[in-house]
XYZ file of C-alpha atoms in Angstrom:
190
model
C 102.827 10.079 305.909
C 103.022 12.860 303.364
C 101.428 16.189 304.387
C 100.748 18.244 301.259
C 100.071 21.372 303.332
C 103.740 21.352 304.373
C 105.295 20.317 301.057
C 103.718 20.097 297.632
C 103.972 16.712 295.894
C 105.832 18.218 292.921
C 108.447 19.728 295.234
C 108.763 16.476 297.215
C 109.393 14.513 293.996
C 112.035 17.029 292.968
C 113.774 16.745 296.319
C 113.738 12.935 296.167
C 115.091 12.928 292.599
C 117.853 15.312 293.642
C 118.723 13.252 296.703
C 118.918 10.112 294.569
C 121.353 11.809 292.177
C 123.520 13.031 295.061
C 123.583 9.572 296.658
C 124.516 7.905 293.349
C 127.354 10.392 292.937
C 128.701 9.671 296.421
C 128.423 5.899 295.928
C 130.193 6.051 292.566
C 132.899 8.422 293.829
C 133.229 8.120 297.635
C 136.233 10.457 297.660
C 133.976 13.358 296.592
C 133.806 16.079 299.218
C 130.359 17.375 300.197
C 131.348 20.891 299.160
C 132.071 19.562 295.653
C 128.666 17.973 295.153
C 126.794 19.895 292.492
C 123.120 19.690 291.695
C 122.604 20.788 288.125
C 119.342 22.567 287.211
C 118.628 19.736 284.730
C 118.190 17.486 287.778
C 115.577 19.818 289.164
C 112.929 19.361 286.475
C 110.235 18.745 289.087
C 110.788 22.135 290.702
C 109.044 24.007 287.918
C 109.777 25.990 284.780
C 113.305 27.362 285.096
C 113.040 29.326 281.844
C 110.191 31.291 283.404
C 112.160 31.878 286.609
C 115.273 33.074 284.743
C 113.360 36.038 283.301
C 111.905 37.136 286.653
C 113.408 39.641 289.034
C 114.405 38.384 292.473
C 111.295 39.897 294.065
C 108.967 38.558 291.363
C 110.501 35.120 291.823
C 109.857 35.362 295.578
C 106.256 36.497 295.011
C 105.648 33.634 292.595
C 107.021 31.174 295.123
C 104.921 32.708 297.933
C 101.838 32.400 295.749
C 102.502 28.841 294.528
C 103.891 27.400 297.781
C 102.564 29.606 300.578
C 102.878 26.980 303.307
C 106.464 25.969 302.611
C 108.953 27.008 305.252
C 110.986 30.018 304.179
C 112.969 30.737 307.360
C 113.828 28.783 310.479
C 115.163 30.912 313.301
C 115.514 29.938 316.961
C 113.431 26.777 316.396
C 110.564 28.863 314.953
C 109.622 28.529 311.314
C 108.078 31.141 309.037
C 106.240 30.200 305.860
C 106.566 32.013 302.541
C 103.050 33.388 303.065
C 103.969 34.802 306.490
C 107.170 36.285 305.063
C 105.180 37.879 302.243
C 102.609 39.339 304.654
C 105.269 40.695 307.027
C 107.220 42.318 304.181
C 103.948 43.797 302.857
C 103.454 45.425 306.272
C 106.876 47.083 306.230
C 106.503 48.038 302.551
C 103.163 49.662 303.356
C 104.766 51.634 306.219
C 107.598 52.725 303.915
C 105.070 53.772 301.282
C 103.311 55.934 303.895
C 106.689 57.648 304.377
C 106.703 58.353 300.609
C 109.510 55.899 299.874
C 109.521 55.451 296.119
C 111.341 53.509 293.442
C 115.035 54.341 293.515
C 115.021 55.786 297.053
C 117.586 54.352 299.438
C 116.480 52.656 302.646
C 119.056 51.732 305.280
C 118.629 48.480 307.178
C 120.511 47.951 310.407
C 119.588 44.527 311.754
C 121.300 41.255 312.580
C 121.090 38.411 310.082
C 117.705 36.824 310.563
C 113.990 37.169 309.942
C 113.812 40.934 310.423
C 116.640 41.609 307.970
C 114.974 39.433 305.322
C 111.562 41.021 305.913
C 113.091 44.493 305.576
C 115.044 43.561 302.466
C 111.939 42.143 300.753
C 109.899 45.225 301.691
C 112.500 47.531 300.174
C 112.655 45.410 297.002
C 108.845 45.372 296.674
C 108.928 49.160 296.389
C 111.765 49.181 293.876
C 113.873 51.038 296.426
C 117.553 50.410 297.137
C 118.736 48.481 300.194
C 121.622 50.108 302.080
C 123.200 47.675 304.573
C 124.433 49.236 307.803
C 126.314 46.932 310.178
C 125.315 47.604 313.754
C 128.836 46.808 314.927
C 130.125 49.984 313.254
C 130.846 53.050 315.387
C 127.940 55.489 315.549
C 129.743 58.172 313.505
C 130.375 55.667 310.692
C 126.708 54.606 310.666
C 125.558 58.213 310.503
C 128.057 58.882 307.702
C 126.647 55.926 305.703
C 123.116 57.273 306.148
C 124.181 60.718 304.979
C 126.444 59.566 302.147
C 123.863 57.135 300.745
C 121.059 59.729 300.818
C 118.896 57.219 302.702
C 115.299 58.391 303.177
C 114.464 55.956 306.008
C 116.024 53.447 308.408
C 114.729 49.989 309.305
C 116.155 48.649 312.555
C 115.461 46.806 315.815
C 113.853 48.042 319.073
C 117.016 48.437 321.133
C 118.852 50.145 318.302
C 116.381 52.929 317.519
C 118.025 55.450 319.906
C 121.266 55.030 317.910
C 119.594 56.657 314.929
C 118.678 59.945 316.511
C 118.605 61.676 313.160
C 116.151 63.514 310.993
C 115.336 60.301 309.101
C 112.212 58.279 309.873
C 113.104 55.072 311.721
C 110.862 51.983 311.536
C 111.032 49.130 314.012
C 111.313 45.781 312.197
C 110.155 43.938 315.316
C 106.785 45.688 315.369
C 105.724 44.664 311.878
C 102.020 44.312 311.312
C 101.350 41.786 308.535
C 99.358 43.099 305.605
C 97.420 41.125 303.008
C 97.506 44.161 300.746
C 100.491 43.697 298.499
C 102.422 46.798 297.557
C 104.645 46.826 294.554
C 106.499 49.078 292.226
C 105.911 48.781 288.509
C 109.337 48.666 286.869
């Protein structure tokens, strides 16, 4: 049975229409490789107004999606799913903490985290403030990481619990794993 709290009817219809088009393509041309299957935006008419989405920034597009489809799954990691609403609330919490550190539009914020929920939460928080995301790979030698922080003029670092001692610097370091969700949305007016 269809559970509208998990997937809106409009989105479900769009997915079914898209699947039908993909299946027809494969049946008509069985030699087509999966990587060559293309879903044109014209096939996605049930997903909403693409003209509206084209004019939005990435963060505004995310916020619109979180508002219109809060219960849809945004991330699945280690068999645990996170909805768009949860992702929005978690990124609000980090954005609020960054704001308390006086991070402003245009400031650079370094994020040193593995690919996963925490990295996405941190990235969204930085974007909500209009700040600039500076990726720092944890696999880099310590001196290289510290050089990136210095060279980028980062004003804060977002990282994971076990990695905080690595960043023994004068910059504030926030732990992405200790995020407190916040319903209060913070944003930067561009």
